[in-house]
Tab-separated table of C-alpha atoms and ligand atoms in Angstrom:
chain	number	residue	atom	x	y	z
R	1	MET	CA	-0.098	0.448	-0.242
R	2	GLU	CA	0.768	3.615	-0.875
R	3	GLY	CA	3.040	5.616	1.717
R	4	PHE	CA	4.734	2.200	4.000
R	5	PRO	CA	8.197	2.017	4.601
R	6	ASP	CA	10.236	-0.336	1.938
R	7	THR	CA	11.109	-2.540	4.711
R	8	LEU	CA	10.070	-6.235	5.861
R	9	GLU	CA	7.958	-4.939	8.076
R	10	TYR	CA	5.891	-3.685	5.194
R	11	THR	CA	6.626	-6.014	2.308
R	12	GLY	CA	5.905	-8.627	0.967
R	13	LEU	CA	3.762	-11.520	3.101
R	14	ASN	CA	3.891	-8.382	5.824
R	15	ALA	CA	2.593	-5.759	3.160
R	16	PRO	CA	-0.524	-4.201	4.406
R	17	ILE	CA	-3.788	-5.037	3.252
R	18	GLY	CA	-6.565	-2.848	4.545
R	19	GLU	CA	-9.538	-4.182	3.404
R	20	GLU	CA	-12.863	-5.262	4.924
R	21	TYR	CA	-14.397	-7.947	3.173
R	22	GLU	CA	-16.288	-11.913	2.514
R	23	LEU	CA	-15.915	-14.803	0.689
R	24	GLN	CA	-18.637	-17.352	0.065
R	25	GLY	CA	-18.324	-20.595	-1.635
R	26	LEU	CA	-14.869	-20.798	-0.932
R	27	ALA	CA	-13.295	-24.021	-3.514
R	28	ILE	CA	-12.547	-27.028	-1.260
R	29	ASP	CA	-9.793	-29.973	-2.817
R	30	GLY	CA	-10.159	-32.661	-0.868
R	31	ARG	CA	-12.942	-33.356	1.755
R	32	VAL	CA	-13.401	-31.904	4.793
R	33	PRO	CA	-13.983	-33.929	7.862
R	34	GLY	CA	-17.341	-34.024	9.451
R	35	ASP	CA	-15.880	-33.423	13.143
R	36	VAL	CA	-14.769	-30.061	11.371
R	37	GLU	CA	-18.135	-28.212	11.243
R	38	GLY	CA	-17.719	-24.462	13.311
R	39	THR	CA	-15.861	-21.340	12.447
R	40	PHE	CA	-11.452	-20.266	12.892
R	41	PHE	CA	-11.720	-17.069	14.024
R	42	ARG	CA	-7.789	-15.482	13.719
R	43	ALA	CA	-5.880	-12.321	14.625
R	44	VAL	CA	-4.430	-10.690	12.282
R	45	PRO	CA	-2.872	-6.744	12.436
R	46	ASP	CA	-3.138	-4.732	9.565
R	47	PRO	CA	-1.820	-1.383	9.647
R	48	LYS	CA	-4.338	1.013	7.748
R	49	PHE	CA	-2.205	3.884	7.954
R	50	PRO	CA	1.861	4.262	7.328
R	51	PRO	CA	3.491	5.215	10.331
R	52	PHE	CA	4.966	9.088	11.197
R	53	MET	CA	8.458	7.936	12.804
R	54	GLU	CA	10.619	4.681	12.504
R	55	ASP	CA	9.922	2.241	15.357
R	56	GLY	CA	11.228	-2.131	15.140
R	57	GLY	CA	7.976	-2.902	17.179
R	58	ALA	CA	6.021	-1.951	14.247
R	59	VAL	CA	5.279	-5.377	13.347
R	60	LEU	CA	3.084	-5.258	16.696
R	61	SER	CA	1.539	-2.370	16.484
R	62	GLY	CA	-0.460	-3.270	13.155
R	63	ASP	CA	-4.250	-2.418	14.120
R	64	GLY	CA	-6.102	-5.704	15.116
R	65	MET	CA	-8.673	-7.707	12.662
R	66	ILE	CA	-10.412	-10.161	12.997
R	67	SER	CA	-11.090	-12.849	10.066
R	68	ALA	CA	-13.582	-15.647	10.371
R	69	LEU	CA	-13.538	-18.801	8.338
R	70	ARG	CA	-16.556	-20.750	8.762
R	71	ILE	CA	-16.831	-23.821	7.606
R	72	GLY	CA	-20.271	-26.272	7.641
R	73	GLY	CA	-21.656	-28.832	5.760
R	74	GLY	CA	-19.522	-29.043	2.936
R	75	LYS	CA	-19.071	-25.407	2.454
R	76	ALA	CA	-16.999	-22.776	3.541
R	77	GLY	CA	-16.925	-18.864	3.779
R	78	PHE	CA	-14.677	-16.610	4.960
R	79	ALA	CA	-14.938	-12.603	6.418
R	80	ILE	CA	-11.984	-10.256	7.838
R	81	ARG	CA	-13.649	-6.800	9.656
R	82	TYR	CA	-11.456	-4.170	11.949
R	83	VAL	CA	-11.601	-4.308	15.453
R	84	GLN	CA	-12.787	-1.158	16.224
R	85	THR	CA	-10.608	0.218	18.887
R	86	GLU	CA	-10.400	3.722	19.950
R	87	ARG	CA	-7.242	4.667	18.115
R	88	HIS	CA	-8.459	2.673	14.322
R	89	ARG	CA	-11.405	5.137	14.609
R	90	ALA	CA	-9.571	7.960	16.077
R	91	GLU	CA	-6.459	7.529	12.925
R	92	VAL	CA	-9.697	6.651	10.857
R	93	THR	CA	-11.109	10.018	12.239
R	94	ALA	CA	-7.880	11.978	11.104
R	95	GLY	CA	-7.103	10.454	7.946
R	96	ARG	CA	-3.300	9.341	10.158
R	97	ALA	CA	-1.414	8.000	12.652
R	98	LEU	CA	-1.844	9.227	15.952
R	99	PHE	CA	0.355	6.440	17.548
R	100	GLY	CA	3.777	6.629	18.017
R	101	LYS	CA	6.341	3.759	18.695
R	102	TYR	CA	5.226	0.208	20.061
R	103	ARG	CA	4.396	0.956	23.826
R	104	ASN	CA	5.281	4.084	24.333
R	105	PRO	CA	2.552	7.304	24.784
R	106	PHE	CA	5.212	9.616	24.714
R	107	THR	CA	6.084	9.762	20.290
R	108	ASP	CA	2.121	9.897	20.282
R	109	LYS	CA	0.920	13.372	18.383
R	110	PRO	CA	-0.872	15.037	20.169
R	111	GLU	CA	-4.600	14.243	19.653
R	112	ALA	CA	-3.675	11.092	20.786
R	113	THR	CA	-3.010	12.361	24.532
R	114	GLY	CA	-4.977	10.186	26.357
R	115	LEU	CA	-6.915	7.668	24.136
R	116	ASP	CA	-6.632	3.645	25.326
R	117	ARG	CA	-3.504	3.001	22.732
R	118	THR	CA	-4.708	-1.351	22.436
R	119	VAL	CA	-4.686	-3.283	18.915
R	120	ALA	CA	-6.660	-5.535	20.049
R	121	ASN	CA	-4.693	-8.047	17.245
R	122	THR	CA	-3.473	-10.624	18.968
R	123	THR	CA	-5.640	-13.964	20.111
R	124	PRO	CA	-9.903	-13.941	19.460
R	125	VAL	CA	-10.317	-15.711	23.421
R	126	TRP	CA	-13.733	-17.202	22.847
R	127	HIS	CA	-15.203	-17.798	26.438
R	128	ALA	CA	-18.796	-18.220	27.866
R	129	GLY	CA	-20.511	-17.522	24.590
R	130	ARG	CA	-18.025	-14.052	24.604
R	131	LEU	CA	-15.523	-13.067	21.660
R	132	LEU	CA	-12.951	-11.091	23.150
R	133	MET	CA	-10.062	-9.556	20.934
R	134	THR	CA	-7.164	-9.726	22.842
R	135	LYS	CA	-3.524	-7.231	23.255
R	136	GLU	CA	-1.538	-7.586	26.330
R	137	ASP	CA	-1.270	-3.583	26.724
R	138	GLY	CA	-4.627	-3.058	27.161
R	139	ARG	CA	-8.156	-4.514	27.713
R	140	PRO	CA	-10.227	-6.972	25.149
R	141	TYR	CA	-12.147	-5.765	23.254
R	142	ARG	CA	-15.677	-7.912	22.577
R	143	VAL	CA	-16.718	-8.580	19.359
R	144	ASP	CA	-20.496	-10.364	17.965
R	145	PRO	CA	-18.955	-13.707	16.561
R	146	HIS	CA	-21.703	-13.941	13.691
R	147	THR	CA	-21.694	-10.410	11.833
R	148	LEU	CA	-17.522	-9.340	13.669
R	149	ALA	CA	-18.670	-6.381	14.655
R	150	THR	CA	-16.826	-4.543	17.691
R	151	ALA	CA	-19.941	-3.676	20.463
R	152	GLY	CA	-16.895	-2.210	22.183
R	153	ARG	CA	-13.733	-2.766	24.936
R	154	TYR	CA	-14.857	-4.880	27.569
R	155	ASP	CA	-14.373	-5.065	31.140
R	156	PHE	CA	-16.017	-7.982	32.276
R	157	GLY	CA	-19.671	-5.755	33.572
R	158	GLY	CA	-17.412	-2.929	35.151
R	159	LYS	CA	-15.581	-6.112	37.756
R	160	LEU	CA	-12.112	-5.565	36.194
R	161	LYS	CA	-9.654	-3.710	37.635
R	162	SER	CA	-6.827	-4.146	35.728
R	163	GLU	CA	-5.396	-2.048	32.468
R	164	THR	CA	-4.606	-4.497	31.242
R	165	VAL	CA	-5.479	-8.672	30.483
R	166	THR	CA	-2.700	-10.452	28.099
R	167	ALA	CA	-4.035	-12.219	25.391
R	168	HIS	CA	-2.978	-15.945	26.363
R	169	VAL	CA	-5.659	-16.881	28.718
R	170	ARG	CA	-5.608	-20.814	30.063
R	171	ILE	CA	-9.059	-22.695	30.095
R	172	ASP	CA	-9.979	-25.455	32.305
R	173	ALA	CA	-11.765	-28.159	30.203
R	174	GLN	CA	-13.096	-29.889	33.438
R	175	SER	CA	-14.301	-26.386	35.857
R	176	GLY	CA	-14.779	-24.231	31.973
R	177	GLU	CA	-12.982	-21.363	34.556
R	178	MET	CA	-11.057	-18.766	32.693
R	179	PHE	CA	-7.713	-17.835	34.416
R	180	LEU	CA	-5.975	-14.511	33.081
R	181	PHE	CA	-3.625	-12.189	34.133
R	182	GLY	CA	-2.716	-8.441	33.381
R	183	TYR	CA	1.434	-7.455	33.362
R	184	GLU	CA	1.531	-3.392	34.144
R	185	ALA	CA	-2.061	-3.645	35.337
R	186	ASP	CA	-2.331	-0.092	36.728
R	187	GLY	CA	0.333	1.763	33.952
R	188	LEU	CA	3.585	1.189	32.085
R	189	ALA	CA	6.698	-0.167	33.225
R	190	SER	CA	4.832	-1.173	36.351
R	191	THR	CA	5.680	-4.385	38.547
R	192	LYS	CA	1.925	-4.639	39.076
R	193	VAL	CA	0.628	-8.093	38.063
R	194	ALA	CA	-3.433	-8.664	38.167
R	195	TYR	CA	-4.322	-12.515	38.601
R	196	CYS	CA	-8.252	-12.997	37.239
R	197	ILE	CA	-10.661	-16.235	37.663
R	198	VAL	CA	-13.374	-16.086	35.656
R	199	ASP	CA	-16.336	-19.059	36.189
R	200	ARG	CA	-17.968	-20.696	33.705
R	201	GLN	CA	-20.378	-18.177	33.397
R	202	GLY	CA	-18.191	-15.434	32.063
R	203	ASN	CA	-18.397	-13.932	35.908
R	204	LEU	CA	-14.637	-12.918	36.687
R	205	SER	CA	-15.410	-14.109	40.201
R	206	ARG	CA	-12.108	-13.302	42.022
R	207	GLU	CA	-8.828	-10.655	40.409
R	208	GLN	CA	-5.688	-10.180	43.179
R	209	TRP	CA	-3.032	-7.847	42.593
R	210	PHE	CA	0.774	-8.939	43.061
R	211	ASP	CA	4.700	-7.667	42.117
R	212	ALA	CA	6.824	-8.922	40.095
R	213	PRO	CA	10.215	-9.206	40.902
R	214	TYR	CA	10.611	-6.743	37.825
R	215	CYS	CA	8.567	-5.149	34.994
R	216	SER	CA	9.139	-7.602	32.485
R	217	MET	CA	6.987	-9.104	29.104
R	218	MET	CA	4.647	-11.175	30.831
R	219	HIS	CA	3.197	-13.040	27.435
R	220	ASP	CA	1.711	-16.105	28.236
R	221	PHE	CA	1.417	-18.260	31.973
R	222	ALA	CA	-0.146	-21.950	32.764
R	223	ILE	CA	-1.984	-23.219	35.214
R	224	THR	CA	-2.150	-26.815	36.392
R	225	GLU	CA	-4.774	-29.063	38.430
R	226	HIS	CA	-3.886	-27.032	41.622
R	227	PHE	CA	-1.560	-24.537	40.905
R	228	VAL	CA	-0.972	-21.322	38.632
R	229	LEU	CA	1.730	-20.320	37.630
R	230	PHE	CA	3.629	-16.702	36.607
R	231	PRO	CA	7.486	-17.459	34.091
R	232	ILE	CA	9.021	-14.506	34.415
R	233	TYR	CA	11.651	-13.390	31.525
R	234	PRO	CA	14.208	-10.667	31.479
R	235	THR	CA	13.105	-8.659	28.614
R	236	THR	CA	12.084	-5.298	31.034
R	237	CYS	CA	10.731	-1.998	31.129
R	238	ASP	CA	11.532	1.308	32.383
R	239	LEU	CA	9.714	4.161	32.088
R	240	ALA	CA	12.840	7.125	31.785
R	241	ARG	CA	13.592	5.294	28.302
R	242	LEU	CA	9.899	5.217	27.809
R	243	LYS	CA	10.110	8.687	28.093
R	244	ALA	CA	13.074	10.085	26.316
R	245	GLY	CA	11.297	8.135	23.757
R	246	GLY	CA	13.075	5.089	23.472
R	247	ASP	CA	12.000	1.205	23.273
R	248	HIS	CA	9.349	-0.496	25.128
R	249	TRP	CA	11.708	-3.207	25.387
R	250	VAL	CA	15.201	-4.393	26.296
R	251	HIS	CA	16.398	-8.024	27.175
R	252	GLU	CA	18.247	-8.160	29.691
R	253	MET	CA	21.200	-11.223	29.760
R	254	GLN	CA	22.291	-11.081	33.486
R	255	ARG	CA	19.239	-10.827	35.613
R	256	ASP	CA	17.049	-14.395	36.156
R	257	SER	CA	14.680	-15.154	35.471
R	258	TRP	CA	11.588	-17.148	37.477
R	259	VAL	CA	8.529	-18.583	37.906
R	260	GLY	CA	5.645	-17.549	40.359
R	261	VAL	CA	3.607	-20.610	41.849
R	262	MET	CA	0.757	-20.124	43.755
R	263	PRO	CA	-2.769	-22.130	44.613
R	264	ARG	CA	-4.731	-21.716	41.439
R	265	TYR	CA	-7.682	-20.108	43.867
R	266	GLY	CA	-5.447	-19.251	47.015
R	267	ASP	CA	-4.148	-15.699	48.258
R	268	VAL	CA	-1.198	-14.012	45.797
R	269	ALA	CA	0.784	-13.974	49.589
R	270	GLU	CA	1.027	-17.791	48.836
R	271	LEU	CA	3.885	-17.282	45.796
R	272	ARG	CA	6.452	-18.164	46.050
R	273	TRP	CA	9.176	-17.439	43.198
R	274	PHE	CA	11.540	-19.688	41.881
R	275	ARG	CA	15.093	-18.747	40.498
R	276	GLY	CA	15.405	-20.079	36.458
R	277	PRO	CA	18.507	-19.802	34.368
R	278	LYS	CA	20.032	-16.048	33.395
R	279	GLY	CA	18.744	-14.006	30.461
R	280	VAL	CA	16.185	-16.685	29.079
R	281	SER	CA	13.137	-15.605	27.053
R	282	CYS	CA	10.123	-17.254	26.073
R	283	TYR	CA	6.864	-16.557	24.490
R	284	HIS	CA	4.865	-19.186	24.540
R	285	MET	CA	4.080	-22.227	27.023
R	286	MET	CA	3.134	-25.534	25.763
R	287	ASN	CA	1.763	-27.318	29.284
R	288	ALA	CA	1.970	-27.558	32.118
R	289	PHE	CA	1.038	-30.849	35.446
R	290	GLU	CA	1.915	-32.187	38.194
R	291	ASP	CA	3.211	-35.126	38.169
R	292	ALA	CA	2.730	-38.318	39.993
R	293	GLN	CA	4.796	-37.124	42.955
R	294	GLY	CA	3.393	-33.864	43.032
R	295	ARG	CA	6.399	-31.616	41.759
R	296	ILE	CA	5.243	-29.272	38.575
R	297	GLN	CA	6.206	-30.131	35.029
R	298	PHE	CA	6.683	-26.628	33.166
R	299	ASP	CA	7.007	-27.353	29.427
R	300	GLN	CA	7.929	-24.194	27.558
R	301	CYS	CA	9.416	-22.642	24.098
R	302	LEU	CA	12.200	-20.889	25.323
R	303	SER	CA	15.783	-19.629	23.742
R	304	SER	CA	18.637	-18.238	25.361
R	305	VAL	CA	17.968	-15.304	24.086
R	306	ASN	CA	14.789	-12.921	23.154
R	307	ALA	CA	14.320	-14.434	19.353
R	308	PHE	CA	12.776	-11.228	18.156
R	309	PRO	CA	15.517	-8.848	16.306
R	310	PHE	CA	13.959	-5.055	17.233
R	311	ILE	CA	14.269	-6.333	20.606
R	312	GLN	CA	17.175	-7.926	20.698
R	313	ARG	CA	18.714	-4.462	18.457
R	314	ALA	CA	17.350	-2.578	21.056
R	315	SER	CA	19.737	-4.239	23.759
R	316	GLY	CA	22.533	-3.923	21.479
R	317	LEU	CA	22.725	-7.517	21.173
R	318	ASN	CA	22.567	-9.401	17.809
R	319	VAL	CA	22.272	-13.501	17.771
R	320	ALA	CA	22.163	-15.323	14.498
R	321	PRO	CA	19.376	-17.520	14.682
R	322	ALA	CA	21.566	-20.913	14.945
R	323	ASN	CA	22.599	-19.822	18.285
R	324	LEU	CA	19.438	-19.179	19.971
R	325	GLY	CA	19.572	-21.867	21.658
R	326	GLY	CA	15.576	-22.998	20.786
R	327	ARG	CA	14.294	-25.694	22.924
R	328	LEU	CA	11.265	-26.989	24.199
R	329	ALA	CA	12.381	-26.912	27.980
R	330	ARG	CA	10.823	-28.988	30.892
R	331	TRP	CA	11.324	-27.130	34.348
R	332	SER	CA	10.709	-29.292	36.581
R	333	ILE	CA	9.876	-27.328	40.113
R	334	ASP	CA	9.397	-29.543	43.848
R	335	LEU	CA	7.157	-27.583	45.843
R	336	GLN	CA	8.439	-29.753	48.885
R	337	ALA	CA	12.276	-28.915	48.280
R	338	GLY	CA	13.229	-26.038	50.964
R	339	ALA	CA	15.258	-23.982	47.963
R	340	ASP	CA	14.067	-21.849	45.407
R	341	GLY	CA	15.522	-23.810	42.286
R	342	MET	CA	14.395	-25.746	39.526
R	343	THR	CA	16.419	-28.173	37.016
R	344	GLU	CA	15.770	-28.538	32.924
R	345	THR	CA	15.105	-30.947	31.080
R	346	THR	CA	15.318	-30.957	26.593
R	347	ILE	CA	11.891	-32.489	26.120
R	348	GLY	CA	12.151	-30.785	21.886
R	349	PRO	CA	13.504	-29.073	19.663
R	350	PRO	CA	13.381	-25.449	18.802
R	351	GLY	CA	10.240	-24.288	17.729
R	352	ASP	CA	7.109	-22.377	18.451
R	353	LEU	CA	3.234	-21.680	19.029
R	354	PRO	CA	2.503	-24.948	20.616
R	355	VAL	CA	-0.941	-26.584	20.709
R	356	ILE	CA	-2.377	-29.162	22.863
R	357	PRO	CA	-5.852	-30.575	22.949
R	358	ALA	CA	-8.043	-28.058	25.012
R	359	SER	CA	-8.516	-30.980	27.472
R	360	SER	CA	-5.155	-31.256	28.155
R	361	GLN	CA	-4.763	-28.291	29.973
R	362	GLY	CA	-3.092	-27.912	33.185
R	363	ARG	CA	-3.002	-32.179	32.831
R	364	PRO	CA	-0.243	-34.624	32.199
R	365	TYR	CA	-0.766	-35.028	28.910
R	366	THR	CA	0.883	-37.753	25.958
R	367	HIS	CA	2.024	-35.139	23.309
R	368	GLY	CA	1.015	-31.427	21.780
R	369	TRP	CA	2.148	-30.049	18.148
R	370	MET	CA	4.185	-27.428	17.180
R	371	LEU	CA	5.990	-25.354	14.317
R	372	THR	CA	9.371	-24.684	13.663
R	373	MET	CA	12.446	-24.482	11.041
R	374	ASN	CA	13.027	-27.068	8.668
R	375	GLN	CA	16.670	-27.747	9.362
R	376	GLY	CA	16.862	-29.493	5.958
R	377	LEU	CA	15.230	-27.585	3.521
R	378	GLN	CA	17.090	-25.950	0.236
R	379	GLY	CA	16.780	-21.638	0.155
R	380	PRO	CA	15.622	-19.438	2.898
R	381	PRO	CA	11.871	-19.705	4.706
R	382	VAL	CA	9.361	-16.871	3.370
R	383	ALA	CA	10.530	-13.547	5.308
R	384	GLY	CA	7.131	-11.795	7.440
R	385	GLY	CA	5.846	-12.636	10.703
R	386	PRO	CA	7.569	-9.946	14.008
R	387	VAL	CA	10.629	-12.731	13.587
R	388	GLY	CA	11.280	-11.480	10.188
R	389	ALA	CA	10.664	-16.155	8.804
R	390	MET	CA	7.795	-17.724	8.990
R	391	PHE	CA	8.045	-21.286	9.951
R	392	ASN	CA	7.854	-24.588	7.492
R	393	LEU	CA	7.628	-27.092	9.372
R	394	LEU	CA	4.621	-28.873	11.424
R	395	LEU	CA	5.648	-30.979	14.929
R	396	ARG	CA	3.354	-34.040	16.609
R	397	LEU	CA	6.039	-34.486	19.723
R	398	ASP	CA	5.415	-36.598	21.732
R	399	PHE	CA	6.141	-37.601	25.255
R	400	THR	CA	4.859	-41.440	26.217
R	401	GLY	CA	8.440	-42.526	23.804
R	402	LYS	CA	6.605	-42.675	20.212
R	403	PRO	CA	8.936	-40.607	17.536
R	404	THR	CA	8.510	-37.063	16.704
R	405	LEU	CA	6.261	-36.457	13.498
R	406	ALA	CA	6.615	-33.901	11.162
R	407	LEU	CA	4.673	-32.360	8.161
R	408	ALA	CA	7.681	-30.189	5.871
R	409	LEU	CA	6.631	-27.365	3.381
R	410	PRO	CA	8.666	-26.816	0.173
R	411	PRO	CA	10.534	-23.415	-0.133
R	412	GLY	CA	8.446	-21.100	-0.745
R	413	GLN	CA	5.996	-22.199	1.763
R	414	CYS	CA	4.902	-21.575	5.400
R	415	PHE	CA	2.425	-22.672	8.295
R	416	ASN	CA	0.419	-19.964	10.551
R	417	GLU	CA	-0.834	-21.781	13.732
R	418	PRO	CA	-2.653	-24.167	13.350
R	419	VAL	CA	-5.332	-24.951	16.088
R	420	HIS	CA	-6.909	-28.639	17.104
R	421	VAL	CA	-10.810	-29.350	16.699
R	422	PRO	CA	-10.925	-32.522	18.602
R	423	SER	CA	-12.637	-35.389	17.279
R	424	PRO	CA	-15.475	-37.613	19.115
R	425	ALA	CA	-14.190	-40.755	17.493
R	426	PRO	CA	-12.452	-42.911	20.032
R	427	GLY	CA	-9.275	-43.301	19.498
R	428	HIS	CA	-9.103	-40.289	17.081
R	429	GLU	CA	-6.687	-37.838	17.835
R	430	GLY	CA	-8.418	-34.554	15.372
R	431	TRP	CA	-7.744	-32.048	13.471
R	432	LEU	CA	-5.074	-29.268	12.953
R	433	LEU	CA	-5.875	-26.498	11.215
R	434	THR	CA	-3.769	-23.828	9.517
R	435	MET	CA	-3.050	-21.436	7.277
R	436	VAL	CA	-0.457	-21.998	4.411
R	437	ASP	CA	0.567	-18.920	2.401
R	438	GLN	CA	2.780	-19.594	-0.823
R	439	GLN	CA	4.838	-17.627	-2.469
R	440	VAL	CA	4.361	-17.818	-6.037
R	441	GLY	CA	6.013	-13.960	-7.198
R	442	PRO	CA	8.487	-11.363	-6.194
R	443	ALA	CA	5.447	-9.693	-4.201
R	444	ASP	CA	2.805	-12.074	-4.866
R	445	PHE	CA	1.598	-14.917	-2.425
R	446	GLU	CA	-1.731	-17.717	-2.779
R	447	HIS	CA	-2.693	-19.141	0.647
R	448	ALA	CA	-5.031	-22.456	2.292
R	449	LEU	CA	-6.424	-23.432	5.114
R	450	TRP	CA	-5.288	-26.952	4.940
R	451	ILE	CA	-7.246	-29.390	7.574
R	452	ILE	CA	-4.434	-31.856	8.841
R	453	ASP	CA	-5.009	-35.520	10.656
R	454	ALA	CA	-3.074	-34.375	14.521
R	455	ALA	CA	-2.208	-37.653	14.397
R	456	ASN	CA	-0.766	-38.430	11.050
R	457	LEU	CA	0.798	-35.697	9.887
R	458	SER	CA	3.361	-36.506	6.755
R	459	ALA	CA	-0.525	-37.924	5.690
R	460	GLY	CA	-1.126	-34.298	4.560
R	461	PRO	CA	-4.137	-32.112	4.493
R	462	ALA	CA	-7.273	-34.294	4.268
R	463	ALA	CA	-8.790	-31.380	2.258
R	464	ARG	CA	-7.416	-27.609	1.528
R	465	ILE	CA	-9.965	-24.647	1.508
R	466	GLY	CA	-8.719	-21.613	-0.645
R	467	ILE	CA	-8.781	-17.824	-0.280
R	468	PRO	CA	-8.656	-16.483	-3.593
R	469	HIS	CA	-7.374	-13.125	-1.916
R	470	ARG	CA	-4.422	-12.062	-0.042
R	471	LEU	CA	-4.214	-12.653	3.439
R	472	ARG	CA	-1.598	-10.851	5.801
R	473	PRO	CA	0.605	-12.989	8.904
R	474	GLN	CA	-1.984	-14.127	11.483
R	475	VAL	CA	-0.747	-14.143	15.555
R	476	HIS	CA	-2.751	-16.703	16.715
R	477	GLY	CA	-6.651	-18.399	16.694
R	478	TRP	CA	-9.138	-20.176	18.476
R	479	TRP	CA	-11.003	-22.716	17.513
R	480	VAL	CA	-15.454	-22.301	17.898
R	481	SER	CA	-17.778	-24.957	16.967
R	482	ALA	CA	-20.669	-24.407	15.644
R	483	ALA	CA	-22.757	-25.979	18.327
R	484	GLU	CA	-20.995	-22.945	20.607
R	485	LEU	CA	-21.657	-20.538	18.377
R	486	ALA	CA	-25.339	-21.846	18.306
R	487	ALA	CA	-25.592	-22.296	21.916
R	488	ALA	CA	-24.747	-18.710	21.912
R	489	ARG	CA	-27.253	-16.508	19.306
D	1	FE2	FE1	1.263	-15.073	21.657
């Protein structure tokens, strides 16, 4: 689009599209499994207006768009709309960008003063019949799951005190409760963290605040059957730096990581902090659970340094992708031991965007899926997304000793984060739905949703649904069954 810089953040797969549209009768190649009846909601950042200042973090600040890929009765349709955030509406009214650097209001135009800065672009969260578009720097926006119209900012009926809710919630499949948290809960660079429980009817039943060891990027967290875990990695914020017009995040290699552990239904006064390795970074956790001995096992897509190039630049770091030290790490925490330490075991390769069956959340589990880079692929990966390179290998990791399964894409193709669709058939592992982007020219791409047997990756897609329109890379997605959607009408 016109006026955007000629940089990786705004070209190729990342080229802004800026269009709301709806498509019916999508072409389906193969047979859509009968289990796959519902809507795949996706959060897609797409900047409406060119930036007025240079910002490495701009790739995270694209206006939130919500897309819905609806599948049912052998047919498929697609729609995408902007989330009408206060920020988006103000910029549309002005006809230009008003907000400056990623999470730095001191760089905004005067017209932006006092406005909600969030772009609600990270995860479409579904719980208790409500669809919320989330981003960790603000409160969610509620969106109509049928029309994708924005209803407005959501504060759980006036109950929520935290100014922020992260994009990664955890839902206990057995209780139906949603566990969520917000950091920088009372403002920029604050150490305040809010921990909330939302009951199965969607009522915010509990909100407690605590202080983190330092203000850090707390992107995700984890639950077990009886505990909640708050991991802290040393990507940190400083108010003086923000006031000077600097970046929100800097990664500090010399600082300890921490995991705060408390009983799920306990008091924040019971939080115990366990010390992890220095300098490590993680965006997404695969799962956590209590083992037979009562120890907490916490599985995460860990790296030895923050992998985002713009954060490394702001931190004076320049670590080559091969030296990131990525691994699926299991941190074992013994609550009975007096010490504050933990042990780490590597249980999988480098990767990110982990997925598990919703029924395994917080419980002992046997397998999960994630995306990674195919080391054997000839040629570079597709450029795009926040890290600058898209994943091209889908893995099924087994924690019972069975071999890892994989689905590799050829050069020029890449995966977006899959969602898991369960199957009611006994012994069937369900399906993975993932958008696959294919580069067909220097700036041309084609896109299709792949539906894959989750236990048989190498068979490739059982069905492909073509999207005859340009798509920008998605961040996270959420599957909502047709039955759940119907019940929410
Ligand atoms: Fe995330």
